[in-house]
PDB file of C-alpha atoms and ligand atoms in Angstrom:
ATOM      1  CA  MET A   1     -50.786 -25.370 -14.986  1.00  0.00           C
ATOM      2  CA  THR A   2     -47.527 -26.648 -13.623  1.00  0.00           C
ATOM      3  CA  GLU A   3     -45.973 -29.755 -14.120  1.00  0.00           C
ATOM      4  CA  PRO A   4     -44.523 -32.036 -11.331  1.00  0.00           C
ATOM      5  CA  GLY A   5     -40.725 -31.095 -12.161  1.00  0.00           C
ATOM      6  CA  ASP A   6     -41.375 -26.805 -12.389  1.00  0.00           C
ATOM      7  CA  VAL A   7     -39.123 -24.045 -10.930  1.00  0.00           C
ATOM      8  CA  LEU A   8     -41.578 -21.300 -10.484  1.00  0.00           C
ATOM      9  CA  VAL A   9     -40.169 -18.032  -8.399  1.00  0.00           C
ATOM     10  CA  ARG A  10     -43.487 -15.971  -7.370  1.00  0.00           C
ATOM     11  CA  ALA A  11     -43.750 -13.569  -4.675  1.00  0.00           C
ATOM     12  CA  LEU A  12     -44.106 -14.805  -1.356  1.00  0.00           C
ATOM     13  CA  THR A  13     -47.052 -14.802   0.565  1.00  0.00           C
ATOM     14  CA  PRO A  14     -47.728 -15.385   4.834  1.00  0.00           C
ATOM     15  CA  ALA A  15     -49.422 -18.603   3.633  1.00  0.00           C
ATOM     16  CA  ASP A  16     -45.542 -19.434   3.023  1.00  0.00           C
ATOM     17  CA  LEU A  17     -44.550 -19.198   6.676  1.00  0.00           C
ATOM     18  CA  PRO A  18     -44.330 -22.339   7.567  1.00  0.00           C
ATOM     19  CA  ALA A  19     -41.842 -23.331   4.707  1.00  0.00           C
ATOM     20  CA  LEU A  20     -40.252 -20.888   5.151  1.00  0.00           C
ATOM     21  CA  GLU A  21     -39.002 -21.193   9.556  1.00  0.00           C
ATOM     22  CA  ARG A  22     -38.357 -24.819   8.892  1.00  0.00           C
ATOM     23  CA  MET A  23     -35.066 -23.885   5.820  1.00  0.00           C
ATOM     24  CA  GLU A  24     -34.224 -20.489   7.827  1.00  0.00           C
ATOM     25  CA  ILE A  25     -33.777 -23.009  10.893  1.00  0.00           C
ATOM     26  CA  ASP A  26     -31.707 -25.001   8.160  1.00  0.00           C
ATOM     27  CA  LEU A  27     -29.763 -22.678   6.719  1.00  0.00           C
ATOM     28  CA  PHE A  28     -28.682 -20.620   9.215  1.00  0.00           C
ATOM     29  CA  GLU A  29     -29.753 -22.405  12.173  1.00  0.00           C
ATOM     30  CA  ALA A  30     -28.576 -20.272  15.191  1.00  0.00           C
ATOM     31  CA  ALA A  31     -28.526 -17.429  12.666  1.00  0.00           C
ATOM     32  CA  ALA A  32     -32.093 -18.505  11.820  1.00  0.00           C
ATOM     33  CA  TRP A  33     -34.251 -15.367  11.694  1.00  0.00           C
ATOM     34  CA  SER A  34     -37.233 -15.389  14.315  1.00  0.00           C
ATOM     35  CA  PRO A  35     -40.875 -16.210  13.009  1.00  0.00           C
ATOM     36  CA  GLU A  36     -41.619 -12.635  14.159  1.00  0.00           C
ATOM     37  CA  SER A  37     -38.697 -11.537  11.971  1.00  0.00           C
ATOM     38  CA  LEU A  38     -39.501 -13.769   9.151  1.00  0.00           C
ATOM     39  CA  ALA A  39     -43.291 -12.260   8.969  1.00  0.00           C
ATOM     40  CA  SER A  40     -42.982  -9.149   9.474  1.00  0.00           C
ATOM     41  CA  GLU A  41     -39.573  -8.486   6.776  1.00  0.00           C
ATOM     42  CA  ILE A  42     -41.891 -10.387   3.655  1.00  0.00           C
ATOM     43  CA  SER A  43     -44.600  -7.522   4.106  1.00  0.00           C
ATOM     44  CA  GLY A  44     -42.641  -5.057   5.166  1.00  0.00           C
ATOM     45  CA  PRO A  45     -42.817  -1.340   3.572  1.00  0.00           C
ATOM     46  CA  GLY A  46     -39.873  -1.622   0.795  1.00  0.00           C
ATOM     47  CA  ARG A  47     -39.668  -5.758   0.503  1.00  0.00           C
ATOM     48  CA  TRP A  48     -39.727  -7.654  -2.256  1.00  0.00           C
ATOM     49  CA  TYR A  49     -39.723 -11.245  -1.068  1.00  0.00           C
ATOM     50  CA  VAL A  50     -39.231 -14.053  -4.193  1.00  0.00           C
ATOM     51  CA  GLY A  51     -39.370 -18.093  -3.408  1.00  0.00           C
ATOM     52  CA  THR A  52     -39.283 -20.723  -5.794  1.00  0.00           C
ATOM     53  CA  VAL A  53     -40.993 -23.659  -6.152  1.00  0.00           C
ATOM     54  CA  VAL A  54     -40.174 -26.673  -7.867  1.00  0.00           C
ATOM     55  CA  GLY A  55     -43.430 -29.731  -8.033  1.00  0.00           C
ATOM     56  CA  GLY A  56     -45.447 -27.044  -5.427  1.00  0.00           C
ATOM     57  CA  GLU A  57     -42.795 -27.263  -2.791  1.00  0.00           C
ATOM     58  CA  LEU A  58     -41.356 -23.724  -1.443  1.00  0.00           C
ATOM     59  CA  VAL A  59     -37.371 -24.614  -1.666  1.00  0.00           C
ATOM     60  CA  GLY A  60     -35.497 -21.386  -2.055  1.00  0.00           C
ATOM     61  CA  TYR A  61     -36.406 -17.194  -0.704  1.00  0.00           C
ATOM     62  CA  ALA A  62     -34.334 -14.134  -1.902  1.00  0.00           C
ATOM     63  CA  GLY A  63     -35.224 -10.786  -0.111  1.00  0.00           C
ATOM     64  CA  LEU A  64     -34.768  -7.508  -1.214  1.00  0.00           C
ATOM     65  CA  TRP A  65     -34.973  -4.032   0.748  1.00  0.00           C
ATOM     66  CA  PHE A  66     -35.964  -0.516  -1.046  1.00  0.00           C
ATOM     67  CA  ASP A  67     -35.231   2.870   1.041  1.00  0.00           C
ATOM     68  CA  GLY A  68     -35.683   5.310  -2.155  1.00  0.00           C
ATOM     69  CA  TYR A  69     -32.223   5.537  -3.019  1.00  0.00           C
ATOM     70  CA  ASP A  70     -30.068   2.181  -2.919  1.00  0.00           C
ATOM     71  CA  ALA A  71     -31.578  -1.663  -2.327  1.00  0.00           C
ATOM     72  CA  GLN A  72     -30.025  -4.064   0.010  1.00  0.00           C
ATOM     73  CA  VAL A  73     -29.377  -8.124  -0.841  1.00  0.00           C
ATOM     74  CA  MET A  74     -31.317  -8.725   2.987  1.00  0.00           C
ATOM     75  CA  THR A  75     -31.529 -12.959   2.544  1.00  0.00           C
ATOM     76  CA  ILE A  76     -30.790 -15.544   0.132  1.00  0.00           C
ATOM     77  CA  GLY A  77     -31.049 -19.519   0.307  1.00  0.00           C
ATOM     78  CA  THR A  78     -31.824 -22.454  -1.077  1.00  0.00           C
ATOM     79  CA  ASP A  79     -32.704 -25.977   0.566  1.00  0.00           C
ATOM     80  CA  GLU A  80     -29.101 -28.289   0.949  1.00  0.00           C
ATOM     81  CA  ARG A  81     -31.590 -30.626  -1.679  1.00  0.00           C
ATOM     82  CA  PHE A  82     -31.748 -28.028  -4.125  1.00  0.00           C
ATOM     83  CA  GLN A  83     -28.530 -25.797  -4.419  1.00  0.00           C
ATOM     84  CA  GLY A  84     -26.177 -26.321  -7.007  1.00  0.00           C
ATOM     85  CA  ARG A  85     -29.279 -26.173  -9.317  1.00  0.00           C
ATOM     86  CA  GLY A  86     -29.065 -22.741 -10.212  1.00  0.00           C
ATOM     87  CA  LEU A  87     -31.829 -21.696  -8.053  1.00  0.00           C
ATOM     88  CA  GLY A  88     -29.681 -19.136  -5.490  1.00  0.00           C
ATOM     89  CA  ARG A  89     -28.564 -17.231  -9.465  1.00  0.00           C
ATOM     90  CA  ARG A  90     -32.342 -17.464 -10.170  1.00  0.00           C
ATOM     91  CA  MET A  91     -33.481 -15.555  -7.480  1.00  0.00           C
ATOM     92  CA  LEU A  92     -30.357 -13.621  -7.251  1.00  0.00           C
ATOM     93  CA  ASP A  93     -31.192 -12.317 -10.636  1.00  0.00           C
ATOM     94  CA  ASN A  94     -34.637 -11.716  -9.480  1.00  0.00           C
ATOM     95  CA  LEU A  95     -33.956  -9.087  -7.053  1.00  0.00           C
ATOM     96  CA  LEU A  96     -31.661  -7.874  -9.727  1.00  0.00           C
ATOM     97  CA  ASP A  97     -34.288  -6.999 -11.590  1.00  0.00           C
ATOM     98  CA  ARG A  98     -36.185  -5.546  -9.619  1.00  0.00           C
ATOM     99  CA  ALA A  99     -34.106  -3.262  -7.883  1.00  0.00           C
ATOM    100  CA  ARG A 100     -33.697  -1.904 -11.655  1.00  0.00           C
ATOM    101  CA  SER A 101     -36.766  -1.932 -12.558  1.00  0.00           C
ATOM    102  CA  LEU A 102     -37.191   0.731  -8.689  1.00  0.00           C
ATOM    103  CA  GLY A 103     -34.614   2.626  -9.779  1.00  0.00           C
ATOM    104  CA  ALA A 104     -32.180   1.375  -6.886  1.00  0.00           C
ATOM    105  CA  ALA A 105     -28.322   3.209  -7.719  1.00  0.00           C
ATOM    106  CA  VAL A 106     -26.747   0.097  -6.074  1.00  0.00           C
ATOM    107  CA  VAL A 107     -27.489  -2.970  -4.607  1.00  0.00           C
ATOM    108  CA  LEU A 108     -25.483  -3.551  -1.007  1.00  0.00           C
ATOM    109  CA  LEU A 109     -25.560  -6.523   1.351  1.00  0.00           C
ATOM    110  CA  GLU A 110     -23.229  -8.622   3.732  1.00  0.00           C
ATOM    111  CA  VAL A 111     -21.784 -12.384   3.652  1.00  0.00           C
ATOM    112  CA  ARG A 112     -20.306 -14.020   5.884  1.00  0.00           C
ATOM    113  CA  VAL A 113     -16.473 -14.368   4.935  1.00  0.00           C
ATOM    114  CA  ASP A 114     -16.235 -17.330   5.176  1.00  0.00           C
ATOM    115  CA  ASN A 115     -19.204 -18.265   2.447  1.00  0.00           C
ATOM    116  CA  ASP A 116     -18.025 -19.482   0.119  1.00  0.00           C
ATOM    117  CA  PRO A 117     -20.840 -20.698  -2.507  1.00  0.00           C
ATOM    118  CA  ALA A 118     -22.857 -17.073  -2.006  1.00  0.00           C
ATOM    119  CA  ILE A 119     -19.719 -14.998  -2.510  1.00  0.00           C
ATOM    120  CA  HIS A 120     -19.576 -17.170  -5.673  1.00  0.00           C
ATOM    121  CA  LEU A 121     -23.048 -16.231  -6.609  1.00  0.00           C
ATOM    122  CA  TYR A 122     -22.792 -12.571  -6.075  1.00  0.00           C
ATOM    123  CA  GLU A 123     -18.819 -11.910  -7.772  1.00  0.00           C
ATOM    124  CA  SER A 124     -20.016 -13.987 -10.244  1.00  0.00           C
ATOM    125  CA  ALA A 125     -23.377 -11.628 -10.502  1.00  0.00           C
ATOM    126  CA  GLY A 126     -20.712  -8.102 -10.373  1.00  0.00           C
ATOM    127  CA  PHE A 127     -20.867  -8.084  -6.810  1.00  0.00           C
ATOM    128  CA  GLU A 128     -17.124  -6.341  -5.436  1.00  0.00           C
ATOM    129  CA  ARG A 129     -15.932  -5.985  -2.092  1.00  0.00           C
ATOM    130  CA  LEU A 130     -16.388  -3.305  -0.462  1.00  0.00           C
ATOM    131  CA  GLY A 131     -15.088  -3.414   2.881  1.00  0.00           C
ATOM    132  CA  MET A 132     -15.760  -5.641   6.182  1.00  0.00           C
ATOM    133  CA  ARG A 133     -17.762  -5.354   9.491  1.00  0.00           C
ATOM    134  CA  ARG A 134     -15.710  -6.978  12.094  1.00  0.00           C
ATOM    135  CA  ALA A 135     -17.700  -9.174  14.100  1.00  0.00           C
ATOM    136  CA  TYR A 136     -20.945  -8.466  11.939  1.00  0.00           C
ATOM    137  CA  TYR A 137     -22.973 -11.754  12.423  1.00  0.00           C
ATOM    138  CA  GLN A 138     -23.648 -13.806  15.907  1.00  0.00           C
ATOM    139  CA  PRO A 139     -23.234 -16.722  18.114  1.00  0.00           C
ATOM    140  CA  GLY A 140     -20.098 -16.913  17.067  1.00  0.00           C
ATOM    141  CA  ASN A 141     -18.367 -13.567  16.103  1.00  0.00           C
ATOM    142  CA  ILE A 142     -17.737 -14.048  12.533  1.00  0.00           C
ATOM    143  CA  ASP A 143     -16.751 -11.441   9.783  1.00  0.00           C
ATOM    144  CA  ALA A 144     -18.902  -9.817   6.555  1.00  0.00           C
ATOM    145  CA  TRP A 145     -18.040  -8.429   3.557  1.00  0.00           C
ATOM    146  CA  THR A 146     -19.763  -5.698   2.619  1.00  0.00           C
ATOM    147  CA  MET A 147     -21.034  -6.404  -1.243  1.00  0.00           C
ATOM    148  CA  ARG A 148     -21.761  -3.509  -3.680  1.00  0.00           C
ATOM    149  CA  LEU A 149     -22.917  -3.252  -7.156  1.00  0.00           C
ATOM    150  CA  ASP A 150     -23.025  -0.239  -8.844  1.00  0.00           C
ATOM    151  CA  LEU A 151     -26.277  -0.590 -11.647  1.00  0.00           C
ATOM    152  CA  ARG A 152     -25.446   3.113 -12.507  1.00  0.00           C
ATOM    153  CA  GLY A 153     -25.900   2.790 -16.737  1.00  0.00           C
ATOM    154  CA  GLN A 154     -27.029  -0.054 -16.842  1.00  0.00           C
ATOM    155  CA  GLU A 155     -29.820  -1.107 -19.116  1.00  0.00           C
ATOM    156  CA  GLU A 156     -32.848  -1.815 -17.652  1.00  0.00           C
ATOM    157  CA  PRO A 157     -33.696  -5.942 -19.361  1.00  0.00           C
ATOM    158  CA  ALA A 158     -36.388  -5.025 -22.362  1.00  0.00           C
TER     159      ALA A 158
HETATM  160  C1  LIG B   1     -25.906 -19.249  -1.361  1.00  0.00           C
HETATM  161  C2  LIG B   1     -27.215 -19.980  -1.913  1.00  0.00           C
HETATM  162  C3  LIG B   1     -28.716 -19.592  -1.685  1.00  0.00           C
HETATM  163  C4  LIG B   1     -26.398 -20.776  -3.840  1.00  0.00           C
HETATM  164  O1  LIG B   1     -27.646 -21.318  -4.031  1.00  0.00           O
HETATM  165  P1  LIG B   1     -28.107 -22.489  -4.746  1.00  0.00           P
HETATM  166  O2  LIG B   1     -29.234 -22.036  -5.049  1.00  0.00           O
HETATM  167  O3  LIG B   1     -26.773 -22.937  -4.460  1.00  0.00           O
HETATM  168  O4  LIG B   1     -27.596 -21.344  -6.293  1.00  0.00           O
HETATM  169  P2  LIG B   1     -26.960 -21.481  -7.833  1.00  0.00           P
HETATM  170  O5  LIG B   1     -27.234 -23.614  -7.710  1.00  0.00           O
HETATM  171  O6  LIG B   1     -27.414 -20.953  -8.348  1.00  0.00           O
HETATM  172  O7  LIG B   1     -25.480 -21.371  -7.390  1.00  0.00           O
HETATM  173  C5  LIG B   1     -24.924 -20.230  -7.414  1.00  0.00           C
HETATM  174  C6  LIG B   1     -23.157 -20.391  -7.691  1.00  0.00           C
HETATM  175  O8  LIG B   1     -22.829 -21.064  -6.380  1.00  0.00           O
HETATM  176  C7  LIG B   1     -21.849 -22.158  -7.018  1.00  0.00           C
HETATM  177  N1  LIG B   1     -21.935 -22.785  -5.719  1.00  0.00           N
HETATM  178  C8  LIG B   1     -22.823 -23.990  -5.502  1.00  0.00           C
HETATM  179  N2  LIG B   1     -22.419 -24.061  -4.236  1.00  0.00           N
HETATM  180  C9  LIG B   1     -20.813 -24.312  -4.216  1.00  0.00           C
HETATM  181  C10 LIG B   1     -20.966 -24.965  -3.310  1.00  0.00           C
HETATM  182  N3  LIG B   1     -20.553 -25.747  -1.874  1.00  0.00           N
HETATM  183  N4  LIG B   1     -19.167 -24.033  -2.845  1.00  0.00           N
HETATM  184  C11 LIG B   1     -18.730 -23.067  -3.662  1.00  0.00           C
HETATM  185  N5  LIG B   1     -19.267 -22.827  -4.981  1.00  0.00           N
HETATM  186  C12 LIG B   1     -21.088 -22.849  -4.963  1.00  0.00           C
HETATM  187  C13 LIG B   1     -22.550 -22.877  -7.949  1.00  0.00           C
HETATM  188  O9  LIG B   1     -21.562 -23.184  -8.890  1.00  0.00           O
HETATM  189  C14 LIG B   1     -22.858 -21.716  -8.736  1.00  0.00           C
HETATM  190  O10 LIG B   1     -22.167 -20.931  -9.920  1.00  0.00           O
HETATM  191  P3  LIG B   1     -21.807 -21.276 -11.403  1.00  0.00           P
HETATM  192  O11 LIG B   1     -23.518 -21.114 -11.915  1.00  0.00           O
HETATM  193  O12 LIG B   1     -20.523 -20.042 -11.592  1.00  0.00           O
HETATM  194  O13 LIG B   1     -21.196 -22.473 -11.112  1.00  0.00           O
HETATM  195  C15 LIG B   1     -26.932 -21.255  -0.782  1.00  0.00           C
HETATM  196  O14 LIG B   1     -25.813 -21.901  -1.079  1.00  0.00           O
HETATM  197  C16 LIG B   1     -27.736 -21.490   0.177  1.00  0.00           C
HETATM  198  O15 LIG B   1     -28.656 -21.327   0.931  1.00  0.00           O
HETATM  199  N6  LIG B   1     -26.483 -20.894   1.446  1.00  0.00           N
HETATM  200  C17 LIG B   1     -27.212 -20.910   2.783  1.00  0.00           C
HETATM  201  C18 LIG B   1     -27.326 -19.759   3.302  1.00  0.00           C
HETATM  202  C19 LIG B   1     -26.913 -18.556   2.841  1.00  0.00           C
HETATM  203  O16 LIG B   1     -25.861 -18.710   3.540  1.00  0.00           O
HETATM  204  N7  LIG B   1     -27.417 -17.933   2.236  1.00  0.00           N
HETATM  205  C20 LIG B   1     -26.685 -16.412   2.085  1.00  0.00           C
HETATM  206  C21 LIG B   1     -26.679 -15.593   2.534  1.00  0.00           C
HETATM  207  S1  LIG B   1     -25.130 -14.422   2.417  1.00  0.00           S
END
């Protein structure tokens, strides 16, 4: 049994799509993935998508893609009302545990250069800036940092 204030991180299912679509628009606005993209992402090959549930409500989500060698953080988002409470870090840790258990060599991601909360989160998890992709995000031609976390030599947590 979960209590009303309990925080649960679990795999996403198609039943989560309506809540996911709402959060995606709220968090990413004009750059939001379409409902079709979200649906194919959460059950696509090599994908691992988790959601955070608080008091029975889906309030966060994050996804990883593993191509057999490297892993890529596809997205991460926490409902604005629940940001700053450690949920983003918890979901990122979940993805990184998954990447380690899959045997990924490195984890890659892109992040808007003006996204200070996300950059802070990634750097505090050990990601380093690798390079810049000019005009990567549309609309607006916003540049992206590419970031990398090298998992080689890291032990899988017991
Ligand atoms: C990035 C995001 C997922 C972080 O989620 P969150 O649940 O707030 O994350 P956490 O509470 O675990 O905080 C993670 C770190 O970010 C920092 N942080 C949170 N909000 C911040 C802000 N507004 N400014 C600067 N740092 C911030 C926290 O201080 C924390 O670091 P700390 O533990 O050293 O204090 C969230 O801000 C979000 O959903 N943003 C919109 C979607 C987005 O841009 N996603 C990333 C796409 S690449």
